[in-house]
Amino acid sequence: MPAVYKMLAMDLIDVDEAVSSLSVNTTASLIQPFMYFLSSAFLLGSLALQSVLGRPADKIQVRQSGLDNFIKSESPIAIEQLLCNIGSEGCHAKNVPAGIVIASPDTQDPDYFYTWTRDAALVFKYVVDRFVHQYDAGLQKRIQEYIASQAKLQGVSNPSGSLSDGSGLGEAKFYVNLSPYTGGWGRPQRDGPALRAVAMITYANWLISNGYTSTASDIVWPVIRNDLNYVAQYWTQTGFDLWEEVRGSSFFTTAAQYRALVEGSALAKKLGKPSDAYSSIAPQTLCFLQTYWVSSGKYVDSNINVNDGRTGKDANSILASIHNFDPSIGCDAATFQPCSDKALANHKAVTDTFRTYNINKGIAQGTAVAIGRYIEDVYYNGNPWYLTTLAAAEQLYDAVYVWKQKGSITVTDTSLSFFKDLVSSVSTGTYASDSATYKQIIDAVSAYADGYVSIVAKYVGPNGALAEQFSKSDGKPMSADDLTWSYAAFLSATERRAGIVPPTWANGAPSVPNSCGSSTVAGSYVSATATSFPPSQTPKDGVPTPTDGTPTGEPTPTPTGCTVATEVAVTFEEVVKTEYGDTIKIVGSIAALGSWDTSKAISLSASEYTAQNPLWKTTITLKAGQSFEYKYINIKKDGSLAWERDPNRSYTVPQTCSTEATKSDKWQG
């Protein structure tokens, strides 16, 4: 039997094993999980066939529909869990200050119950992008709380220094109560201030475009200015990379610094603030960014100015490419845009190193595999991460988006090996959108990108949970549970797949200076104290109608003149795996929920329950504005009762014109 068919057969065996171990509530519900696993198995097999035949898979619609189902079920879980990790309303962050992001709810093995400047900034960059794409009052409230929390955090003295000379801004992590972490750590880390500035600049630009320039100038700019001044002063100094292990110069950090200076300079000009320090140093950082490129190997050496014994092939570089994505500048190689020849060649170089993982063995080049940080990794014995696997997908979705906008694809000597893995007959040249080769490449790269998301679907945790890592041996989730960055990575990658892209930032493709400079500007640092945002800063064109993408349970403003509902039909959704004969019920502090009397608890329905999405739900009509506490209970087949763990959940019924609302929860086990 040819190897490709052996792999497909093995996948089908895995399906049989998975189905035999399923425990669901009805016989009928076995059908959907089986079809999901079958489509996943077919997908992996079809992608392998694609690589062998050198053309797109014939069953594109089958591939897409199977993946669409996973994305549809995972997306509400991902945004719910992301928001759960943000204080003070998040279900995992009840006692955390407003706007503070916890990396993970885990407090031991490993303890990630801290706030990292980098993680928080990347998470909120996603939140701001989502908000800019679709106005949401709940997200806006969190964005404002994030900005206020960071204004306070900037002033916290720590082992890296203080705000007086800016050095303290390079501290990587803090306790969630905003006190400094004084234990041993890889410090300083110089990507955090740049990333935080970028997230806030995106919101400041939205404020300006909607007529709230004074808010951007008086409240947001002072926080951004401190971070930009840090970048301008310290960008030439080494620091620890985003994985917190190597002290040197990091490609990811330099890329973030370049973007922050470019965007910061443009924002300063809009606000009438001094910008020369940022605009003069930005080209120097861009010049330095080119020095990471290894032309002989066609890849980015992600850490330089250090002797770490590694090849330098690191997901660091893929993350840098997607976080500096600007669809308006095409396939610019100087900024390592996702579709540039350098970024594509680097994608191949980095992803190919992980084909030695046990779960990747036998998978051909040009077919998606599980991606880790770097192949020499020893943390938890070195495994694939959900966020890096999703980053590999996101870069390809970005590329496809730009190619479709341009109407052409250019293959160079640098990127040829990447393309030949997917379309074996391709050669260097430019292919217009009306050519057969263009269509082949678009289909092949789209399938390749889908393959990475399908790997995440295959190894996703119970109830759609995304941990930090999954085992390179058997794919089981491991390390920190519910990693906030993992959920943000899933959401951004799948939005790129849907053609939703972030705002432009680069102001045209830049020119790299003929020679690199290394000048710095010592800035002044002042604690930002104005952190109270004016109310009702809605879009100038009015509040749009909410879509399915609106985070559930959020009060959503409505246009003036509508009648506010007095009663709301609230649908409670609980994701929990159960056994045959179990019944999930909801009980709470108000009469409609039994006043904590379990004999009066309301039963939920399992009509939409599947192994992939074990959903229980019920709809209860409640008074608008009513606040209460509640919990879910599991009534076992033998009549015994199991409560979910503390704390009690809390909810306030929205007071809007809508007569319907949804509250999505996950069992607190």
C-alpha positions as semicolon CSV with decimal commas, in nm:
position;residue;x (nm);y (nm);z (nm)
1;M;0,000;0,000;0,000
2;P;0,147;0,341;-0,095
3;A;0,248;0,553;0,204
4;V;-0,013;0,818;0,136
5;Y;-0,294;0,561;0,152
6;K;-0,142;0,407;0,462
7;M;-0,167;0,746;0,630
8;L;-0,531;0,784;0,528
9;A;-0,606;0,433;0,653
10;M;-0,441;0,512;0,985
11;D;-0,656;0,824;1,013
12;L;-0,969;0,616;0,954
13;I;-0,858;0,370;1,222
14;D;-0,822;0,664;1,457
15;V;-1,178;0,762;1,370
16;D;-1,305;0,416;1,464
17;E;-1,123;0,432;1,795
18;A;-1,253;0,781;1,864
19;V;-1,612;0,688;1,787
20;S;-1,596;0,373;2,001
21;S;-1,485;0,581;2,300
22;L;-1,749;0,853;2,264
23;S;-1,995;0,897;2,548
24;V;-2,295;1,102;2,439
25;N;-2,654;1,140;2,542
26;T;-2,838;0,999;2,245
27;T;-2,767;0,744;1,976
28;A;-2,847;1,000;1,709
29;S;-2,576;1,232;1,836
30;L;-2,313;0,976;1,739
31;I;-2,366;1,059;1,374
32;Q;-2,235;1,415;1,378
33;P;-1,913;1,344;1,569
34;F;-1,842;1,053;1,336
35;M;-1,888;1,272;1,032
36;Y;-1,665;1,538;1,186
37;F;-1,383;1,291;1,251
38;L;-1,434;1,133;0,912
39;S;-1,408;1,468;0,737
40;S;-1,090;1,543;0,935
41;A;-0,941;1,210;0,834
42;F;-1,038;1,264;0,472
43;L;-0,889;1,611;0,485
44;L;-0,551;1,489;0,604
45;G;-0,551;1,215;0,343
46;S;-0,657;1,449;0,064
47;L;-0,387;1,698;0,154
48;A;-0,129;1,422;0,136
49;L;-0,262;1,326;-0,207
50;Q;-0,237;1,690;-0,309
51;S;0,133;1,692;-0,227
52;V;0,197;1,371;-0,421
53;L;0,004;1,480;-0,729
54;G;0,133;1,838;-0,724
55;R;-0,214;1,987;-0,762
56;P;-0,501;2,104;-0,540
57;A;-0,716;1,834;-0,381
58;D;-1,025;1,746;-0,583
59;K;-1,255;1,755;-0,281
60;I;-1,211;2,121;-0,197
61;Q;-1,573;2,160;-0,092
62;V;-1,549;1,860;0,140
63;R;-1,236;2,005;0,298
64;Q;-1,388;2,345;0,342
65;S;-1,720;2,227;0,483
66;G;-1,552;2,007;0,743
67;L;-1,327;2,288;0,856
68;D;-1,610;2,541;0,842
69;N;-1,802;2,331;1,093
70;F;-1,509;2,325;1,333
71;I;-1,451;2,700;1,303
72;K;-1,822;2,768;1,355
73;S;-1,827;2,565;1,677
74;E;-1,489;2,682;1,809
75;S;-1,522;3,056;1,743
76;P;-1,778;3,135;2,017
77;I;-1,579;2,923;2,261
78;A;-1,258;3,106;2,173
79;I;-1,394;3,458;2,221
80;E;-1,574;3,355;2,539
81;Q;-1,258;3,203;2,687
82;L;-1,044;3,496;2,576
83;L;-1,276;3,737;2,757
84;C;-1,283;3,502;3,057
85;N;-0,914;3,578;3,106
86;I;-0,957;3,956;3,129
87;G;-1,031;4,123;3,463
88;S;-1,248;4,205;3,631
89;E;-1,552;4,050;3,467
90;G;-1,384;3,746;3,313
91;C;-1,494;3,411;3,454
92;H;-1,130;3,320;3,532
93;A;-1,034;3,672;3,641
94;K;-1,301;3,783;3,888
95;N;-1,058;3,930;4,141
96;V;-0,818;4,072;3,882
97;P;-0,812;4,450;3,819
98;A;-1,017;4,567;3,523
99;G;-0,834;4,546;3,190
100;I;-0,560;4,312;3,311
101;V;-0,505;4,000;3,100
102;I;-0,403;3,679;3,273
103;A;-0,190;3,454;3,054
104;S;-0,377;3,145;3,178
105;P;-0,593;3,053;3,479
106;D;-0,334;2,790;3,579
107;T;-0,162;2,857;3,910
108;Q;0,070;2,556;3,917
109;D;0,247;2,316;3,679
110;P;0,290;2,570;3,522
111;D;0,194;2,885;3,708
112;Y;0,080;3,131;3,440
113;F;-0,147;3,337;3,664
114;Y;0,046;3,655;3,583
115;T;0,005;3,934;3,334
116;W;0,269;3,958;3,059
117;T;0,302;4,288;2,874
118;R;0,358;4,105;2,545
119;D;0,071;3,858;2,575
120;A;-0,170;4,127;2,691
121;A;-0,073;4,357;2,403
122;L;-0,116;4,085;2,140
123;V;-0,450;3,981;2,286
124;F;-0,574;4,339;2,292
125;K;-0,445;4,405;1,941
126;Y;-0,683;4,131;1,834
127;V;-0,962;4,276;2,049
128;V;-0,910;4,624;1,903
129;D;-0,901;4,488;1,547
130;R;-1,225;4,303;1,612
131;F;-1,378;4,619;1,759
132;V;-1,268;4,834;1,463
133;H;-1,421;4,581;1,223
134;Q;-1,750;4,563;1,415
135;Y;-1,837;4,812;1,686
136;D;-1,914;4,648;2,019
137;A;-1,970;4,840;2,342
138;G;-1,855;4,550;2,557
139;L;-1,522;4,530;2,377
140;Q;-1,483;4,908;2,389
141;K;-1,527;4,902;2,766
142;R;-1,252;4,641;2,797
143;I;-1,020;4,835;2,564
144;Q;-1,061;5,146;2,776
145;E;-0,998;4,943;3,092
146;Y;-0,686;4,794;2,934
147;I;-0,547;5,138;2,852
148;A;-0,618;5,262;3,205
149;S;-0,456;4,953;3,359
150;Q;-0,144;4,992;3,147
151;A;-0,112;5,358;3,246
152;K;-0,090;5,239;3,604
153;L;0,138;4,945;3,524
154;Q;0,389;5,171;3,347
155;G;0,455;5,345;3,678
156;V;0,530;5,029;3,876
157;S;0,902;5,007;3,961
158;N;1,042;4,658;3,910
159;P;1,371;4,465;3,873
160;S;1,418;4,607;3,520
161;G;1,398;4,965;3,646
162;S;1,142;5,241;3,683
163;L;0,950;5,492;3,474
164;S;1,191;5,775;3,553
165;D;1,431;5,667;3,277
166;G;1,187;5,431;3,103
167;S;1,388;5,119;3,188
168;G;1,105;4,964;3,390
169;L;0,890;4,943;3,077
170;G;1,104;4,648;2,967
171;E;0,980;4,428;3,252
172;A;0,806;4,121;3,110
173;K;0,553;4,013;3,371
174;F;0,376;4,128;3,685
175;Y;0,151;3,978;3,946
176;V;-0,212;4,024;3,848
177;N;-0,260;4,277;4,130
178;L;-0,006;4,497;3,942
179;S;0,274;4,446;4,194
180;P;0,623;4,367;4,056
181;Y;0,745;4,012;4,016
182;T;1,089;4,009;4,177
183;G;1,195;3,649;4,114
184;G;1,456;3,543;3,863
185;W;1,345;3,595;3,504
186;G;1,469;3,671;3,154
187;R;1,470;4,049;3,166
188;P;1,443;4,295;3,010
189;Q;1,215;4,203;2,720
190;R;1,194;4,489;2,473
191;D;0,903;4,379;2,255
192;G;0,632;4,459;2,512
193;P;0,633;4,840;2,491
194;A;0,629;4,832;2,110
195;L;0,342;4,583;2,095
196;R;0,143;4,772;2,356
197;A;0,189;5,096;2,164
198;V;0,064;4,931;1,843
199;A;-0,251;4,799;2,012
200;M;-0,333;5,141;2,157
201;I;-0,245;5,329;1,838
202;T;-0,504;5,122;1,652
203;Y;-0,770;5,234;1,899
204;A;-0,646;5,595;1,894
205;N;-0,680;5,599;1,515
206;W;-1,038;5,475;1,548
207;L;-1,112;5,753;1,796
208;I;-0,971;6,015;1,560
209;S;-1,159;5,884;1,256
210;N;-1,484;5,897;1,455
211;G;-1,439;6,250;1,584
212;Y;-1,290;6,184;1,928
213;T;-0,946;6,335;1,874
214;S;-0,935;6,494;2,218
215;T;-0,976;6,152;2,383
216;A;-0,693;6,011;2,174
217;S;-0,475;6,310;2,260
218;D;-0,553;6,351;2,629
219;I;-0,600;5,991;2,747
220;V;-0,445;5,742;2,505
221;W;-0,144;5,935;2,374
222;P;0,034;5,982;2,710
223;V;0,046;5,603;2,755
224;I;0,158;5,545;2,397
225;R;0,423;5,817;2,421
226;N;0,601;5,644;2,710
227;D;0,624;5,321;2,513
228;L;0,740;5,495;2,194
229;N;1,006;5,684;2,387
230;Y;1,127;5,353;2,530
231;V;1,159;5,207;2,180
232;A;1,345;5,512;2,049
233;Q;1,587;5,504;2,343
234;Y;1,653;5,132;2,390
235;W;1,603;4,970;2,048
236;T;1,977;4,910;1,994
237;Q;2,020;4,722;2,322
238;T;1,984;4,348;2,348
239;G;1,713;4,182;2,553
240;F;1,536;3,851;2,591
241;D;1,330;3,714;2,304
242;L;0,956;3,647;2,310
243;W;1,019;3,295;2,440
244;E;1,210;3,450;2,732
245;E;1,514;3,228;2,685
246;V;1,775;3,399;2,469
247;R;1,939;3,734;2,535
248;G;2,038;3,895;2,209
249;S;1,865;4,071;1,923
250;S;1,527;3,921;1,831
251;F;1,368;3,945;1,487
252;F;1,021;3,957;1,643
253;T;1,124;4,243;1,870
254;T;1,290;4,448;1,595
255;A;0,988;4,403;1,367
256;A;0,754;4,519;1,645
257;Q;0,976;4,818;1,718
258;Y;0,980;4,923;1,354
259;R;0,602;4,910;1,327
260;A;0,553;5,099;1,654
261;L;0,782;5,382;1,541
262;V;0,616;5,411;1,200
263;E;0,264;5,414;1,342
264;G;0,366;5,625;1,637
265;S;0,517;5,890;1,414
266;A;0,201;5,906;1,201
267;L;-0,023;5,930;1,507
268;A;0,193;6,201;1,663
269;K;0,159;6,410;1,348
270;K;-0,220;6,368;1,351
271;L;-0,230;6,489;1,710
272;G;0,018;6,771;1,661
273;K;0,277;6,607;1,886
274;P;0,656;6,587;1,833
275;S;0,737;6,299;1,597
276;D;1,095;6,351;1,475
277;A;1,249;6,100;1,716
278;Y;1,022;5,824;1,588
279;S;1,039;5,909;1,218
280;S;1,419;5,940;1,221
281;I;1,483;5,609;1,397
282;A;1,223;5,396;1,214
283;P;1,435;5,360;0,895
284;Q;1,731;5,252;1,107
285;T;1,530;4,972;1,267
286;L;1,410;4,866;0,922
287;C;1,769;4,853;0,803
288;F;1,865;4,643;1,105
289;L;1,571;4,410;1,036
290;Q;1,734;4,307;0,707
291;T;2,042;4,173;0,889
292;Y;1,847;3,875;1,026
293;W;1,807;3,731;0,675
294;V;2,031;3,435;0,588
295;S;2,047;3,452;0,210
296;S;2,240;3,127;0,173
297;G;1,971;2,932;0,356
298;K;1,671;3,144;0,258
299;Y;1,543;3,190;0,611
300;V;1,538;3,435;0,901
301;D;1,785;3,380;1,185
302;S;1,541;3,478;1,458
303;N;1,805;3,552;1,723
304;I;2,134;3,723;1,641
305;N;2,410;3,879;1,849
306;V;2,402;3,564;2,060
307;N;2,569;3,224;2,052
308;D;2,277;2,998;2,139
309;G;2,375;2,690;1,939
310;R;2,057;2,700;1,732
311;T;1,990;2,724;1,360
312;G;1,771;3,030;1,417
313;K;1,476;2,870;1,238
314;D;1,204;2,976;1,477
315;A;0,830;3,052;1,471
316;N;0,941;3,390;1,608
317;S;0,982;3,496;1,244
318;I;0,641;3,374;1,128
319;L;0,475;3,557;1,416
320;A;0,665;3,873;1,324
321;S;0,538;3,849;0,966
322;I;0,170;3,813;1,057
323;H;0,178;4,082;1,325
324;N;0,328;4,329;1,077
325;F;0,081;4,236;0,803
326;D;-0,040;4,533;0,601
327;P;-0,251;4,431;0,300
328;S;-0,199;4,771;0,136
329;I;0,174;4,720;0,068
330;G;0,144;4,390;-0,114
331;C;0,431;4,145;-0,098
332;D;0,693;4,388;0,030
333;A;1,005;4,194;0,128
334;A;1,169;4,467;0,335
335;T;0,894;4,441;0,598
336;F;0,870;4,062;0,548
337;Q;0,506;4,078;0,443
338;P;0,342;3,733;0,452
339;C;0,334;3,692;0,073
340;S;0,688;3,823;0,015
341;D;0,938;3,580;-0,130
342;K;1,151;3,597;0,184
343;A;0,860;3,531;0,420
344;L;0,738;3,236;0,211
345;A;1,085;3,083;0,186
346;N;1,121;3,129;0,560
347;H;0,781;2,966;0,617
348;K;0,905;2,654;0,441
349;A;1,240;2,655;0,621
350;V;1,080;2,688;0,965
351;T;0,787;2,450;0,921
352;D;0,999;2,176;0,762
353;T;1,212;2,152;1,077
354;F;0,912;2,019;1,272
355;R;0,847;1,723;1,043
356;T;1,052;1,509;1,283
357;Y;0,782;1,526;1,552
358;N;0,621;1,186;1,599
359;I;0,273;1,317;1,515
360;N;0,415;1,466;1,193
361;K;0,606;1,163;1,068
362;G;0,516;1,049;0,721
363;I;0,357;1,379;0,624
364;A;0,505;1,510;0,301
365;Q;0,650;1,854;0,243
366;G;0,390;2,102;0,129
367;T;0,136;1,943;0,365
368;A;0,058;2,098;0,701
369;V;0,220;1,969;1,020
370;A;0,205;2,063;1,387
371;I;0,439;2,356;1,455
372;G;0,643;2,427;1,767
373;R;0,858;2,722;1,867
374;Y;1,195;2,594;1,738
375;I;1,315;2,239;1,690
376;E;1,583;2,260;1,961
377;D;1,317;2,349;2,222
378;V;1,336;2,162;2,554
379;Y;1,058;2,338;2,749
380;Y;0,815;2,057;2,842
381;N;1,039;1,845;2,618
382;G;0,966;2,066;2,317
383;N;0,620;2,032;2,163
384;P;0,395;2,196;1,906
385;W;0,200;2,499;2,023
386;Y;-0,149;2,590;1,910
387;L;-0,056;2,954;1,851
388;T;0,247;2,875;1,633
389;T;0,053;2,619;1,428
390;L;-0,218;2,880;1,375
391;A;0,043;3,142;1,288
392;A;0,166;2,918;1,006
393;A;-0,191;2,911;0,874
394;E;-0,244;3,283;0,919
395;Q;0,061;3,377;0,713
396;L;-0,074;3,174;0,422
397;Y;-0,424;3,320;0,451
398;D;-0,267;3,667;0,449
399;A;-0,077;3,577;0,133
400;V;-0,385;3,447;-0,045
401;Y;-0,576;3,763;0,046
402;V;-0,310;3,989;-0,106
403;W;-0,267;3,777;-0,419
404;K;-0,641;3,800;-0,481
405;Q;-0,631;4,177;-0,429
406;K;-0,333;4,213;-0,666
407;G;-0,467;3,971;-0,922
408;S;-0,127;3,809;-0,967
409;I;0,136;3,593;-0,798
410;T;0,510;3,636;-0,846
411;V;0,746;3,341;-0,794
412;T;1,114;3,428;-0,750
413;D;1,426;3,220;-0,707
414;T;1,394;3,284;-0,334
415;S;1,037;3,155;-0,304
416;L;1,049;2,886;-0,574
417;S;1,108;2,597;-0,333
418;F;0,801;2,699;-0,129
419;F;0,579;2,698;-0,437
420;K;0,721;2,377;-0,586
421;D;0,618;2,185;-0,274
422;L;0,260;2,277;-0,363
423;V;0,257;2,296;-0,743
424;S;0,545;2,088;-0,874
425;S;0,532;2,229;-1,227
426;V;0,567;2,593;-1,125
427;S;0,866;2,802;-1,232
428;T;0,980;3,157;-1,165
429;G;0,766;3,431;-1,312
430;T;0,447;3,628;-1,257
431;Y;0,112;3,454;-1,299
432;A;-0,198;3,663;-1,370
433;S;-0,534;3,575;-1,219
434;D;-0,667;3,442;-1,552
435;S;-0,392;3,179;-1,573
436;A;-0,430;2,814;-1,476
437;T;-0,114;2,830;-1,262
438;Y;-0,252;3,120;-1,059
439;K;-0,565;2,920;-0,982
440;Q;-0,358;2,614;-0,893
441;I;-0,146;2,814;-0,651
442;I;-0,443;2,983;-0,485
443;D;-0,618;2,648;-0,432
444;A;-0,302;2,474;-0,314
445;V;-0,196;2,744;-0,067
446;S;-0,552;2,772;0,064
447;A;-0,560;2,396;0,121
448;Y;-0,217;2,412;0,283
449;A;-0,335;2,684;0,522
450;D;-0,652;2,492;0,602
451;G;-0,435;2,195;0,689
452;Y;-0,277;2,381;0,980
453;V;-0,615;2,476;1,124
454;S;-0,729;2,116;1,076
455;I;-0,439;2,002;1,292
456;V;-0,564;2,231;1,567
457;A;-0,912;2,084;1,516
458;K;-0,770;1,733;1,548
459;Y;-0,585;1,805;1,872
460;V;-0,815;2,061;2,036
461;G;-0,882;1,997;2,403
462;P;-1,210;1,894;2,569
463;N;-1,495;2,141;2,518
464;G;-1,291;2,331;2,260
465;A;-1,020;2,429;2,508
466;L;-0,690;2,559;2,370
467;A;-0,393;2,504;2,597
468;E;-0,042;2,630;2,531
469;Q;0,097;2,312;2,378
470;F;-0,001;1,966;2,256
471;S;0,220;1,660;2,276
472;K;0,456;1,590;1,987
473;S;0,403;1,219;2,058
474;D;0,026;1,179;2,077
475;G;-0,126;1,527;2,043
476;K;-0,270;1,551;2,393
477;P;-0,303;1,910;2,523
478;M;-0,037;2,001;2,777
479;S;0,130;2,282;2,971
480;A;-0,092;2,580;3,062
481;D;-0,467;2,542;3,011
482;D;-0,682;2,803;2,837
483;L;-0,389;3,014;2,716
484;T;-0,530;3,354;2,624
485;W;-0,283;3,397;2,339
486;S;-0,395;3,063;2,189
487;Y;-0,755;3,182;2,167
488;A;-0,649;3,513;2,010
489;A;-0,436;3,322;1,759
490;F;-0,730;3,102;1,658
491;L;-0,963;3,397;1,615
492;S;-0,721;3,607;1,410
493;A;-0,621;3,316;1,183
494;T;-0,979;3,220;1,107
495;E;-1,077;3,581;1,046
496;R;-0,797;3,609;0,789
497;R;-0,938;3,294;0,629
498;A;-1,271;3,476;0,604
499;G;-1,105;3,776;0,440
500;I;-1,122;4,001;0,747
501;V;-0,794;4,192;0,766
502;P;-0,654;4,455;1,007
503;P;-0,625;4,827;0,931
504;T;-0,329;4,945;0,725
505;W;-0,031;5,092;0,912
506;A;0,276;5,124;0,689
507;N;0,182;5,427;0,476
508;G;0,325;5,266;0,164
509;A;0,611;5,023;0,104
510;P;0,926;5,168;0,266
511;S;1,276;5,210;0,126
512;V;1,563;5,051;0,316
513;P;1,853;5,293;0,381
514;N;2,179;5,216;0,201
515;S;2,360;5,197;0,533
516;C;2,232;5,120;0,880
517;G;2,253;5,370;1,163
518;S;2,227;5,309;1,534
519;S;2,125;5,642;1,680
520;T;1,892;5,665;1,977
521;V;1,694;5,942;2,142
522;A;1,667;5,964;2,519
523;G;1,307;6,047;2,594
524;S;1,116;6,181;2,890
525;Y;0,870;5,964;3,077
526;V;0,562;6,090;3,259
527;S;0,300;5,881;3,435
528;A;-0,034;5,900;3,252
529;T;-0,295;6,005;3,505
530;A;-0,598;6,096;3,291
531;T;-0,760;5,756;3,250
532;S;-1,136;5,823;3,265
533;F;-1,295;5,790;2,921
534;P;-1,596;5,998;2,820
535;P;-1,919;5,798;2,780
536;S;-2,098;5,709;2,458
537;Q;-1,808;5,731;2,214
538;T;-1,991;5,544;1,941
539;P;-1,917;5,537;1,565
540;K;-1,992;5,862;1,385
541;D;-2,217;5,677;1,140
542;G;-2,424;5,521;1,417
543;V;-2,419;5,187;1,592
544;P;-2,442;4,895;1,347
545;T;-2,678;4,604;1,394
546;P;-2,506;4,332;1,600
547;T;-2,392;4,023;1,410
548;D;-2,331;3,666;1,520
549;G;-1,975;3,775;1,597
550;T;-2,087;3,993;1,889
551;P;-1,955;3,847;2,216
552;T;-2,248;3,693;2,398
553;G;-2,385;3,837;2,716
554;E;-2,264;4,190;2,638
555;P;-2,495;4,491;2,661
556;T;-2,500;4,628;2,307
557;P;-2,603;4,991;2,249
558;T;-2,885;5,048;2,004
559;P;-2,981;5,346;1,789
560;T;-3,174;5,619;1,966
561;G;-3,549;5,617;1,928
562;C;-3,606;5,242;1,976
563;T;-3,814;5,093;2,254
564;V;-3,609;4,927;2,526
565;A;-3,733;4,576;2,597
566;T;-3,877;4,506;2,942
567;E;-3,831;4,131;2,912
568;V;-3,556;3,936;2,738
569;A;-3,549;3,573;2,628
570;V;-3,205;3,468;2,751
571;T;-3,055;3,153;2,603
572;F;-2,813;2,988;2,843
573;E;-2,557;2,769;2,668
574;E;-2,337;2,535;2,871
575;V;-2,053;2,338;2,713
576;V;-1,989;2,022;2,915
577;K;-1,917;1,660;2,828
578;T;-2,170;1,427;2,985
579;E;-2,260;1,060;2,994
580;Y;-2,572;0,885;2,873
581;G;-2,856;0,955;3,115
582;D;-2,710;1,279;3,256
583;T;-2,916;1,599;3,266
584;I;-2,768;1,947;3,299
585;K;-2,978;2,203;3,487
586;I;-2,940;2,568;3,583
587;V;-3,027;2,702;3,928
588;G;-2,979;3,050;4,072
589;S;-3,062;3,325;4,315
590;I;-3,388;3,443;4,154
591;A;-3,728;3,276;4,146
592;A;-3,708;3,209;3,773
593;L;-3,403;2,992;3,845
594;G;-3,544;2,820;4,152
595;S;-3,398;3,048;4,423
596;W;-3,114;2,797;4,472
597;D;-3,364;2,512;4,527
598;T;-3,223;2,231;4,312
599;S;-3,564;2,064;4,294
600;K;-3,681;2,371;4,100
601;A;-3,375;2,393;3,871
602;I;-3,441;2,439;3,498
603;S;-3,336;2,157;3,264
604;L;-3,122;2,227;2,959
605;S;-3,166;2,047;2,627
606;A;-2,900;1,831;2,461
607;S;-3,065;1,848;2,118
608;E;-2,755;2,009;1,963
609;Y;-2,499;1,805;2,161
610;T;-2,212;1,653;1,963
611;A;-1,880;1,506;2,069
612;Q;-1,703;1,803;1,914
613;N;-1,941;2,060;2,065
614;P;-2,107;1,912;2,377
615;L;-2,367;2,186;2,406
616;W;-2,661;2,201;2,647
617;K;-2,899;2,496;2,620
618;T;-3,229;2,642;2,735
619;T;-3,411;2,973;2,694
620;I;-3,567;3,156;2,991
621;T;-3,758;3,485;2,980
622;L;-3,621;3,730;3,239
623;K;-3,669;4,095;3,331
624;A;-3,437;4,338;3,152
625;G;-3,174;4,478;3,389
626;Q;-3,221;4,197;3,641
627;S;-2,897;4,087;3,811
628;F;-2,847;3,748;3,973
629;E;-2,607;3,464;4,049
630;Y;-2,636;3,111;3,916
631;K;-2,466;2,776;3,862
632;Y;-2,509;2,461;3,659
633;I;-2,567;2,120;3,811
634;N;-2,546;1,770;3,663
635;I;-2,821;1,525;3,764
636;K;-2,673;1,180;3,710
637;K;-2,867;0,879;3,585
638;D;-2,881;0,738;3,940
639;G;-3,031;1,063;4,070
640;S;-2,714;1,194;4,235
641;L;-2,629;1,561;4,193
642;A;-2,297;1,723;4,102
643;W;-2,239;2,099;4,127
644;E;-1,986;2,276;3,912
645;R;-1,709;2,432;4,117
646;D;-1,706;2,781;4,271
647;P;-1,738;3,072;4,225
648;N;-2,103;3,141;4,153
649;R;-2,162;3,288;3,811
650;S;-2,319;3,632;3,781
651;Y;-2,522;3,791;3,503
652;T;-2,718;4,106;3,431
653;V;-2,990;4,083;3,168
654;P;-2,916;4,343;2,895
655;Q;-3,138;4,651;2,878
656;T;-3,153;4,716;2,504
657;C;-3,409;4,716;2,226
658;S;-3,340;4,348;2,164
659;T;-3,575;4,093;2,318
660;E;-3,317;3,815;2,292
661;A;-2,975;3,752;2,445
662;T;-2,734;3,462;2,481
663;K;-2,505;3,368;2,769
664;S;-2,242;3,110;2,677
665;D;-2,065;2,922;2,955
666;K;-1,823;2,636;3,003
667;W;-1,851;2,389;3,292
668;Q;-1,636;2,492;3,587
669;G;-1,482;2,152;3,659
